[in-house]
mmCIF file of C-alpha atoms in Angstrom:
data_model
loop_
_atom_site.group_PDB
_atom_site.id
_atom_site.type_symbol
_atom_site.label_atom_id
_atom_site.label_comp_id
_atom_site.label_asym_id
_atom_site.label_seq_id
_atom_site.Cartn_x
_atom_site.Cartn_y
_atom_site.Cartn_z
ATOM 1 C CA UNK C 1 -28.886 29.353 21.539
ATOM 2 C CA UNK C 2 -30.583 26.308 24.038
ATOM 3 C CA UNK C 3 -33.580 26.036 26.314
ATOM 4 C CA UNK C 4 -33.143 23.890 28.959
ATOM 5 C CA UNK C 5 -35.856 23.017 31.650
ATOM 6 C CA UNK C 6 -34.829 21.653 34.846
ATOM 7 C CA UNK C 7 -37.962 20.281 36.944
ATOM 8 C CA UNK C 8 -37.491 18.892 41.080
ATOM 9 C CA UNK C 9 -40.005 15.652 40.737
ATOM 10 C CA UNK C 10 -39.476 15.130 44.489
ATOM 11 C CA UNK C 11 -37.104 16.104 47.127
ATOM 12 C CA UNK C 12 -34.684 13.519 46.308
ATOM 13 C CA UNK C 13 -35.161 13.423 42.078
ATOM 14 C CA UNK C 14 -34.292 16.312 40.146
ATOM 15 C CA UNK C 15 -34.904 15.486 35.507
ATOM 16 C CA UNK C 16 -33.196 17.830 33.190
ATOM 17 C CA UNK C 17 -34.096 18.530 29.408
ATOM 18 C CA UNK C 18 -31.983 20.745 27.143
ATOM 19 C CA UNK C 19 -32.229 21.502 23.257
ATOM 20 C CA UNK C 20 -30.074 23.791 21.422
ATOM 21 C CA UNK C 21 -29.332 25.253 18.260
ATOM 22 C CA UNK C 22 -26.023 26.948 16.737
ATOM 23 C CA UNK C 23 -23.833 27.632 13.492
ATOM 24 C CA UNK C 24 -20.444 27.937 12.929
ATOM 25 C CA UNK C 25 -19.208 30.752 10.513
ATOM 26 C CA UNK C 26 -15.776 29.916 9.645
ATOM 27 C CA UNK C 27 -13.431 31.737 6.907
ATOM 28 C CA UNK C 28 -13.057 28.476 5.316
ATOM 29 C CA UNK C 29 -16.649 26.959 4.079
ATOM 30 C CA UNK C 30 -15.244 23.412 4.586
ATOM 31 C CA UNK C 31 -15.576 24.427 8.454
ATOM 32 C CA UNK C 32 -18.747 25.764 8.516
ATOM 33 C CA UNK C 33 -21.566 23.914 10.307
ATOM 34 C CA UNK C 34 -24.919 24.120 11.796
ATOM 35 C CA UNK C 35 -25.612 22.286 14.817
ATOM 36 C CA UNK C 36 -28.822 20.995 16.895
ATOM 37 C CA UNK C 37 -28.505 18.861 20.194
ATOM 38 C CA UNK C 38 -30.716 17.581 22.988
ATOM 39 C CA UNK C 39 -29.779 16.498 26.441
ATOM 40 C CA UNK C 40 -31.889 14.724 28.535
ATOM 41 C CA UNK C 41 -30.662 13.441 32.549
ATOM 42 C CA UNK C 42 -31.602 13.143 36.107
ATOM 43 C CA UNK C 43 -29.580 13.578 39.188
ATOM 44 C CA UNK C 44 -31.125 11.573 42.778
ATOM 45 C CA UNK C 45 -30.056 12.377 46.116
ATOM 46 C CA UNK C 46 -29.076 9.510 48.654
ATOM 47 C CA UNK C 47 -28.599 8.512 51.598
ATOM 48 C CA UNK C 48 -25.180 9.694 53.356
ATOM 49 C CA UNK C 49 -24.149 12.626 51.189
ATOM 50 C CA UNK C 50 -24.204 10.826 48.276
ATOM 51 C CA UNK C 51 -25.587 12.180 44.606
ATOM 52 C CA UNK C 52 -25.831 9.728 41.377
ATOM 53 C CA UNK C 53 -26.899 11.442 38.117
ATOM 54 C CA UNK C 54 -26.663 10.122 34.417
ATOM 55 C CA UNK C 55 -27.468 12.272 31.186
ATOM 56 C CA UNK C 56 -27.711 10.872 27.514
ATOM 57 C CA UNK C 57 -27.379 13.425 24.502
ATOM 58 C CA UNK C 58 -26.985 13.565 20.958
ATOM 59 C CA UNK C 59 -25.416 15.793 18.793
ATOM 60 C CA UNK C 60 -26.143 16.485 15.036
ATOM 61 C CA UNK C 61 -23.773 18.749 12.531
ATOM 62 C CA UNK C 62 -24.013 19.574 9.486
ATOM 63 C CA UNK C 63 -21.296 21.063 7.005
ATOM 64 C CA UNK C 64 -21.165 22.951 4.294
ATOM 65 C CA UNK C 65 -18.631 22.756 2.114
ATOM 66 C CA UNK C 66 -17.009 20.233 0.020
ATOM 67 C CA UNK C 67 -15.178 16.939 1.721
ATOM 68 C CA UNK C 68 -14.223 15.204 -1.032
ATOM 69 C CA UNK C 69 -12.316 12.534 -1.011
ATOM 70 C CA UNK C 70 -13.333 12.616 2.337
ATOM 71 C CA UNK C 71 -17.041 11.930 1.673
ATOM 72 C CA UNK C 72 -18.471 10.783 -1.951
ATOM 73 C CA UNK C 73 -18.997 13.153 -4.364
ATOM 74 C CA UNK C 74 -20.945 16.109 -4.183
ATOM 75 C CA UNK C 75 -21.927 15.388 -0.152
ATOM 76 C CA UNK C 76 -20.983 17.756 2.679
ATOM 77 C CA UNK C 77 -19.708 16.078 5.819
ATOM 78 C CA UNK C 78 -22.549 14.940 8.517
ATOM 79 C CA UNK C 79 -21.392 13.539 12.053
ATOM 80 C CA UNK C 80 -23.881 12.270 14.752
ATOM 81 C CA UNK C 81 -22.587 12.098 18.074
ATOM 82 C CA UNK C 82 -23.697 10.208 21.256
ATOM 83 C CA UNK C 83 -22.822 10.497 24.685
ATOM 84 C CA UNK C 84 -23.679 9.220 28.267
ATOM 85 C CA UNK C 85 -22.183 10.271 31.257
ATOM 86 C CA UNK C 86 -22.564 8.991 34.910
ATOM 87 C CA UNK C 87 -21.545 11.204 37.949
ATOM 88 C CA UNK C 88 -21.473 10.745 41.573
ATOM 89 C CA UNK C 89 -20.083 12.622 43.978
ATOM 90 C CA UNK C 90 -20.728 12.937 47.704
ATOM 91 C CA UNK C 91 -21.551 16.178 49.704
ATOM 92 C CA UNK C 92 -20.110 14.877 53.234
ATOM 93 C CA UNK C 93 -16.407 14.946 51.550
ATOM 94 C CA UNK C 94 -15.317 18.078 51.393
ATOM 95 C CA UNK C 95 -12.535 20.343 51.398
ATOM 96 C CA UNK C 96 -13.093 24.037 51.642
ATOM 97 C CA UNK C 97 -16.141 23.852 50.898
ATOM 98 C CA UNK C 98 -16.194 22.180 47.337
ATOM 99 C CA UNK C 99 -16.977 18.005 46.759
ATOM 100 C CA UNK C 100 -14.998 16.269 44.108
ATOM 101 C CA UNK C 101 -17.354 14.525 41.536
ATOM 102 C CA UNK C 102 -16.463 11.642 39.486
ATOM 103 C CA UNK C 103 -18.249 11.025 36.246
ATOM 104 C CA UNK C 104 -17.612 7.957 33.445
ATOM 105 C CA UNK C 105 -18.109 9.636 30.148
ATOM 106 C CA UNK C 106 -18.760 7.471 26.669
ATOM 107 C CA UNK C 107 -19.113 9.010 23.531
ATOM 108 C CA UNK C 108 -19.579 8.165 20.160
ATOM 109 C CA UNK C 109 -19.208 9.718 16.300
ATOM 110 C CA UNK C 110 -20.900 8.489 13.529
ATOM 111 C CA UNK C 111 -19.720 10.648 10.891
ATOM 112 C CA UNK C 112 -20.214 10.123 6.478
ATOM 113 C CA UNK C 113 -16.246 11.165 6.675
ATOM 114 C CA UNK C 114 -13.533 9.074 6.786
ATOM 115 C CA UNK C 115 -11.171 9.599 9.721
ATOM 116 C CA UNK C 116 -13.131 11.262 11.850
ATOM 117 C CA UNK C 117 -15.192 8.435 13.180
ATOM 118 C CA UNK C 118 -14.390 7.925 17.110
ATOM 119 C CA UNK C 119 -15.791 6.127 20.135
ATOM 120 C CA UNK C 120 -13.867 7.108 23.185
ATOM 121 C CA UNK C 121 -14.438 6.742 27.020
ATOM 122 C CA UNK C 122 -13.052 8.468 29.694
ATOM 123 C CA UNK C 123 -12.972 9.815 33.295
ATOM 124 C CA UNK C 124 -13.851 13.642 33.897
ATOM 125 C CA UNK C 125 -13.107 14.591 37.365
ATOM 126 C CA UNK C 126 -14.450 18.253 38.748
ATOM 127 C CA UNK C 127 -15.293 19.991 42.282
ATOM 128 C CA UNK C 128 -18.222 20.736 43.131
ATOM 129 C CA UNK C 129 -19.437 24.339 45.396
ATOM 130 C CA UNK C 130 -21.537 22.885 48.076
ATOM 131 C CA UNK C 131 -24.293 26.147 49.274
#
């Protein structure tokens, strides 16, 4: 389940806010999590086709069952993830009808379990449907 609320500040400046809730029901407990995130960006329109955006969220889950000798004793796994993304992509390139966007992803796990720590950074490249 999320909410998000997308508001056009001016013609050029578009904000986005997102929150959202879910669980995990796995057969195993060890798998079983409930999660909460929030999202928060803005995307501006330039000059010359061109559109910039950035987001920030942060992810929180929470497991269940038992990780040991993963985690101490008696504590259930608990990871905290971070991530920021940059787009841009520009509306004059085109090629039937859809706009390649770059973005420059980093993201970040803070986790109470060993292993599954990670910071990792990366390129996502998508197209775009221009109306």
């Amino acid at each position: 389940m999320f909410l998000a609320l997308d508001r056009v500040m001016t013609p050029t400046v578009k904000i986005q806010l997102a929150i959202g809730l879910g669980h995990d029901s796995t057969k195993e407990k060890k798998w079983r999590n409930d999660r909460r995130w929030l999202r928060t960006g803005i995307e501006v329109t330039l000059p010359k086709g061109f559109n910039v955006g950035g987001q920030v969220s942060l992810r929180w889950n929470d497991y269940e069952g038992n990780w040991f000798p993963h985690t101490p004793a008696n504590e259930s796994r608990k990871d905290r993830t971070y991530s920021y993304r940059i787009s841009v992509h520009n509306r004059a390139v085109s090629w039937q009808g859809f706009s390649p966007r770059f973005a420059l992803v980093h993201e970040d796990r803070k986790t109470n379990s060993q292993l599954y720590d990670y910071s990792r950074t990366g390129i996502d490249v998508s197209f775009v449907r221009l109306f």
